[in-house]
Short mmCIF file of C-alpha atoms and ligand atoms in Angstrom, two decimals:
data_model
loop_
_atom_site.label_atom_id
_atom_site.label_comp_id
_atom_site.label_asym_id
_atom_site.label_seq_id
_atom_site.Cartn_x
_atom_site.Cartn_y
_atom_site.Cartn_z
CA UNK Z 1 60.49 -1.85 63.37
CA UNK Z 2 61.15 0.75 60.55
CA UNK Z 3 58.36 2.47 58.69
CA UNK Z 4 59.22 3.43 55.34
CA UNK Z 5 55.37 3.89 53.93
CA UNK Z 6 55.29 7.56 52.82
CA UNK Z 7 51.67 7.92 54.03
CA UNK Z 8 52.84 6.84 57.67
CA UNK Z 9 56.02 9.69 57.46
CA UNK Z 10 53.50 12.06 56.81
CA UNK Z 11 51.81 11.09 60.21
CA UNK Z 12 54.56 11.22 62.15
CA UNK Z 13 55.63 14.63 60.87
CA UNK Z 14 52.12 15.96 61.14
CA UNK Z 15 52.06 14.73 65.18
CA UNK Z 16 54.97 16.30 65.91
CA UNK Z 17 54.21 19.80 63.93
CA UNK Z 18 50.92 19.93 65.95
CA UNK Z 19 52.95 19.93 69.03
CA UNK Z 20 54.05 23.33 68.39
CA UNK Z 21 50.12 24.39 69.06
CA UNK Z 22 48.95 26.41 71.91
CA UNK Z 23 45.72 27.92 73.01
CA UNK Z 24 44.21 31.06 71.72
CA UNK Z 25 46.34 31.12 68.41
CA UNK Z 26 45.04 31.46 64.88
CA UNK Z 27 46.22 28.75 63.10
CA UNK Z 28 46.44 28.62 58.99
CA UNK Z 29 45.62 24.71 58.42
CA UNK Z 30 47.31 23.62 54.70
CA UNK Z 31 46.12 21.50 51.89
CA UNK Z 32 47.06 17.80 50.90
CA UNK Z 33 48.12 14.71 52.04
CA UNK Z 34 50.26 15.73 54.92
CA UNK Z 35 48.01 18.72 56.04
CA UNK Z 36 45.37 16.46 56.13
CA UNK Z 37 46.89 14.41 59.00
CA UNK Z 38 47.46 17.34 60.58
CA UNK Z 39 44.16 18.61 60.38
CA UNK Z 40 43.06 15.57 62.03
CA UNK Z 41 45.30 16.06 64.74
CA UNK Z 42 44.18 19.44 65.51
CA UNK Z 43 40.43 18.19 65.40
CA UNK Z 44 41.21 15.86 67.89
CA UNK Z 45 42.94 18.65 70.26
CA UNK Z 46 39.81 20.63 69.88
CA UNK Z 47 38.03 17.69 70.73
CA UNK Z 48 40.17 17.25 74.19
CA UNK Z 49 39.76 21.50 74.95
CA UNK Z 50 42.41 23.12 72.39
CA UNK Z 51 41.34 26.63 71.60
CA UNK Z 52 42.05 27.92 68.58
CA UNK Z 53 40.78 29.21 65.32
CA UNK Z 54 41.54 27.97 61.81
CA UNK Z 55 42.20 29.26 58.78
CA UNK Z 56 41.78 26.38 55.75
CA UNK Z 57 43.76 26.74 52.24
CA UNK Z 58 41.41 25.42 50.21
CA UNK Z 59 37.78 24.79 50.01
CA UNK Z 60 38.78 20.59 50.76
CA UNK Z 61 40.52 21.88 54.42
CA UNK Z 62 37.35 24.04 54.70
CA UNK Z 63 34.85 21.18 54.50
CA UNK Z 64 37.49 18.47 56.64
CA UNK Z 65 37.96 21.30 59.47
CA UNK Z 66 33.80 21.87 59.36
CA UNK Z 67 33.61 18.16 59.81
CA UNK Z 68 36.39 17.69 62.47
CA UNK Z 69 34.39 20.89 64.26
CA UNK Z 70 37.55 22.91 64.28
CA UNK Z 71 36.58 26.75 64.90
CA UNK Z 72 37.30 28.88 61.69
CA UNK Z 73 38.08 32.52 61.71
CA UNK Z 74 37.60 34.55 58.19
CA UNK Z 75 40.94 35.26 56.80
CA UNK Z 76 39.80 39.33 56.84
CA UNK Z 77 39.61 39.75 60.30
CA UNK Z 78 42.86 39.05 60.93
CA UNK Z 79 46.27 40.70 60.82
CA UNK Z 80 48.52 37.79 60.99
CA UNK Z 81 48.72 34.01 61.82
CA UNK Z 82 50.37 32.44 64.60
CA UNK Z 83 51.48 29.49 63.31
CA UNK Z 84 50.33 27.57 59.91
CA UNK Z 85 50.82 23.60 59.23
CA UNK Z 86 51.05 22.66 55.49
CA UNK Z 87 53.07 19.91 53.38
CA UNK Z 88 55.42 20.47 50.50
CA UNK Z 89 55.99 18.58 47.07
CA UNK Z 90 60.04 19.69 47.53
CA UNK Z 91 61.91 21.07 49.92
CA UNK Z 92 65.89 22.01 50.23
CA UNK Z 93 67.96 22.34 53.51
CA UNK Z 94 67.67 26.40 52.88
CA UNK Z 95 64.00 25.81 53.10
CA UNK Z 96 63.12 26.43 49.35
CA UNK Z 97 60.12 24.78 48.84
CA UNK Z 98 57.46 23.84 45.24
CA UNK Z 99 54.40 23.54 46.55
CA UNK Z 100 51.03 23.62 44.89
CA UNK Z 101 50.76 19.57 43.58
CA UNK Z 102 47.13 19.75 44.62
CA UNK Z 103 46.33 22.97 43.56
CA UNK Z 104 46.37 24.95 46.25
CA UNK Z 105 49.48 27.15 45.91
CA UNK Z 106 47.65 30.56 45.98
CA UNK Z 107 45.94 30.04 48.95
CA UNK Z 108 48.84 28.96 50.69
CA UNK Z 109 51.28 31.54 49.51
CA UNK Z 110 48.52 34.11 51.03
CA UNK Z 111 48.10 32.36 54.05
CA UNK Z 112 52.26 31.47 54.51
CA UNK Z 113 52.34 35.23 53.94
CA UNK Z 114 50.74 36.30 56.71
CA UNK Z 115 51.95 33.60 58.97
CA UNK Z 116 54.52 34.14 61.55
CA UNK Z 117 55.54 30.63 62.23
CA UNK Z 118 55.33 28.40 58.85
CA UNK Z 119 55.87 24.43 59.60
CA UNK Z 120 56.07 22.27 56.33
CA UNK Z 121 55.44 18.81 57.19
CA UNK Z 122 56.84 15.92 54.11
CA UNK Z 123 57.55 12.47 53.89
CA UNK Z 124 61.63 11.93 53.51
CA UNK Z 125 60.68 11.32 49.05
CA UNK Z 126 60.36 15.44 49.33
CA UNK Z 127 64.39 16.20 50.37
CA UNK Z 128 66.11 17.65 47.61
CA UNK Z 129 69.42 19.02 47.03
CA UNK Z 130 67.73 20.91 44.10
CA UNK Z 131 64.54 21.97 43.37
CA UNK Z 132 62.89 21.20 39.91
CA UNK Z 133 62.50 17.83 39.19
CA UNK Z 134 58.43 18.22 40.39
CA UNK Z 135 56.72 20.35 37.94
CA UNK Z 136 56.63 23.57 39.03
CA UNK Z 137 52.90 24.51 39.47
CA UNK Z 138 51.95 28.22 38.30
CA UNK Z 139 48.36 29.55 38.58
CA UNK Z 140 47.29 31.82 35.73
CA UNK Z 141 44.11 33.20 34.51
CA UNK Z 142 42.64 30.96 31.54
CA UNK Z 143 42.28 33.97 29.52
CA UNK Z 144 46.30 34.65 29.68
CA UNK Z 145 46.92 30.74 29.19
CA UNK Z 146 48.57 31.18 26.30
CA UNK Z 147 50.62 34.08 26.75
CA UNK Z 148 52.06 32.92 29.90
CA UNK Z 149 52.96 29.36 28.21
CA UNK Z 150 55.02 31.77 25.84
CA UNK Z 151 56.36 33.68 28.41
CA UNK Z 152 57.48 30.33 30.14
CA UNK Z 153 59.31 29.04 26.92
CA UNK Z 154 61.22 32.49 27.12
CA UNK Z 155 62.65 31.42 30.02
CA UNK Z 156 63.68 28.07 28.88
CA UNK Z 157 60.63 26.11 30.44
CA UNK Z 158 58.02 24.26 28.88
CA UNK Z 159 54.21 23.83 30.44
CA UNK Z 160 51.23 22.28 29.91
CA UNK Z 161 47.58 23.31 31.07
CA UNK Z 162 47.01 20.61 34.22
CA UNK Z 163 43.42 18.35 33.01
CA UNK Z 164 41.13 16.63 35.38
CA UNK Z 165 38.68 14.25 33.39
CA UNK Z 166 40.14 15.68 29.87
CA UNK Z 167 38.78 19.11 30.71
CA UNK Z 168 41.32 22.08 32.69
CA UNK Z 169 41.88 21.56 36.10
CA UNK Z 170 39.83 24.58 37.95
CA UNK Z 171 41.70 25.54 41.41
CA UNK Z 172 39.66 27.31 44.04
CA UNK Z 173 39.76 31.15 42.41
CA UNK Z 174 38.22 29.20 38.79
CA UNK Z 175 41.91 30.01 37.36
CA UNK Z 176 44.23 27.38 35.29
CA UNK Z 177 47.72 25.51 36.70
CA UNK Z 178 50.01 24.89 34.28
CA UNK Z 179 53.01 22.64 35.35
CA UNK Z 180 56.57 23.83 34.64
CA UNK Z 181 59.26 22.37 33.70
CA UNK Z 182 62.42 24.53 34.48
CA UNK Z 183 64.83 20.97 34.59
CA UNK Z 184 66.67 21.94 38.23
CA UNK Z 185 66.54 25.46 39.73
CA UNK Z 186 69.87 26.59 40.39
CA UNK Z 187 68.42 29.64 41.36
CA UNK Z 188 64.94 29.50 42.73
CA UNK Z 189 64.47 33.11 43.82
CA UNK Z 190 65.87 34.33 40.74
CA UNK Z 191 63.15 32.34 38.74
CA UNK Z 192 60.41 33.40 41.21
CA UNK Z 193 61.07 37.16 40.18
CA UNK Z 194 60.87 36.31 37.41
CA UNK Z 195 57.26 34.47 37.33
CA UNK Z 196 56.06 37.09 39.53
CA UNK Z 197 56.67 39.52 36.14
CA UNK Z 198 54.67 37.50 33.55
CA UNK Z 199 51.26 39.39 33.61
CA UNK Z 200 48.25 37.24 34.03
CA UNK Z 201 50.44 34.20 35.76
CA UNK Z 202 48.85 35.10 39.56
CA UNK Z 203 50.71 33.03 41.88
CA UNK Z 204 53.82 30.30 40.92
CA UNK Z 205 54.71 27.62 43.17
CA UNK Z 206 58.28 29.04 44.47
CA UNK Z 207 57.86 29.36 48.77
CA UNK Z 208 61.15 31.13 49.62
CA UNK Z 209 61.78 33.06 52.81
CA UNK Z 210 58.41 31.19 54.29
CA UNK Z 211 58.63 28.25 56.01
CA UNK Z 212 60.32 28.63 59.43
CA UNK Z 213 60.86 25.30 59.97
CA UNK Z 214 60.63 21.54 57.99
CA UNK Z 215 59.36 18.72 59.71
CA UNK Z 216 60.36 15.24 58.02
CA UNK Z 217 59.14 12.05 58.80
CA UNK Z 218 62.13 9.79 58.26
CA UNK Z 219 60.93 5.97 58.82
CA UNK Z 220 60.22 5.77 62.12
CA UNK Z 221 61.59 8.62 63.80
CA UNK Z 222 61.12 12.39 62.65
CA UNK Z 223 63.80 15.25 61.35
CA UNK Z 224 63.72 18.42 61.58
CA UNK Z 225 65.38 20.92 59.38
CA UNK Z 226 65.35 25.28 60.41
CA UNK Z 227 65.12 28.24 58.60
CA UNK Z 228 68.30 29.76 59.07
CA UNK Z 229 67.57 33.74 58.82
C1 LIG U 1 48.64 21.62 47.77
O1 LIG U 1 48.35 22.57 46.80
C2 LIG U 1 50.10 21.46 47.89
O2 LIG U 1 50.86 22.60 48.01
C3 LIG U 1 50.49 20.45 48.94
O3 LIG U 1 50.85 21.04 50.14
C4 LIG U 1 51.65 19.71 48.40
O4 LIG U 1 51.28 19.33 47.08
C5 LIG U 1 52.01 18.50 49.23
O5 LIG U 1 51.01 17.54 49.13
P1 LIG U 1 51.09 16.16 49.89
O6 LIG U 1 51.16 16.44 51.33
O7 LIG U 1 49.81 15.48 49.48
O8 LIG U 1 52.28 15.41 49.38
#
């Protein structure tokens, strides 16, 4: 029988991304909807003997991986990351993914940063030929709000300050997210430049040259899509 809920693709992608797990390896464990199958996958490794050591994205993974008993590591002591499991609100077939739809984005970016094998895990809604139609999600400083809004309209995108409960969102760092609207990103590294020039915007939702591999649930089965570099 086909399974085309969204929330069930996300399972199958996150059983077949923990596969890719082995003992001993420090493992950066992502934020969302998909990560958070994945998360319980791992918990129930650990459970049957896996060793490893986590590293969460967000203060949410932090308190699901305490729960689940998963070991965590402090991001300081370490000098790189094995392997690191995390969704995706896009993706392309080049492996250009937005990211950052629950807030997360600077987190991850650090963590994908240091991580040596980055597996995206999405429900088939997140293949795209280009990215842009998800608001792009850019993490500023509250005090620079403003200027980075005008910054943003200089290069032809609009934004507006993302509320929870009619007051600013606050991510993890107590910063802003404003989501961007670029209309489609011909060229996504091109715009990530230049974000990463607008001062007081810290960290934009852009993941190029990160993710080693995309795992897609597809109804029932899985796909998987590789970083070609
Ligand atoms: C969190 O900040 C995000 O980057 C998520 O990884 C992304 O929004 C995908 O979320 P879902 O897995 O919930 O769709």
């Amino acid at each position: 029988m086909m399974i085309q809920n969204s929330d069930q693709e996300k399972q199958l992608a996150a059983r077949e991304s923990v596969k890719f797990l082995r003992n001993n390896q420090v493992v950066g464990l992502g934020t969302g909807s998909s990560a958070y199958h994945a998360v319980v996958a791992i918990g129930e490794m650990v459970k049957n003997g896996l060793e490893i050591r986590g590293i969460p994205t967000s203060v949410k993974t932090k308190t699901l991986a305490e729960s689940l008993n998963i070991p965590l590591i402090d991001i300081h002591t370490v000098h790189s990351i094995d392997i690191t499991i995390d969704g995706a609100d896009e993706f392309t077939e080049k492996l250009e993914l937005i990211k950052g739809g629950g807030g997360a984005l600077l987190r991850e970016k650090i963590v994908a940063s240091l991580t040596r094998q980055m597996i995206i895990i999405t429900d088939s809604s997140k293949k795209v030929n280009q990215l842009g139609k998800f608001k792009l999600p850019i993490e500023v400083i509250p005090f620079a709000s403003a200027y980075v809004m005008q910054q943003l309209e200089k290069l032809n995108g609009t934004g507006h300050i993302r509320q929870n409960e009619n007051k600013p969102f606050l991510t993890d760092q107590g910063n802003y997210i404003i989501d961007a609207d670029f209309g489609l990103i011909p060229d996504p590294e091109d715009l990530a430049q230049k974000l990463n020039n607008i001062v007081g915007l810290v960290e934009h939702g852009l993941f190029i040259h990160l993710a080693s591999m995309v795992i897609m649930g597809d109804g029932d089965t899985t796909k998987t899509f590789k970083s070609r570099l």
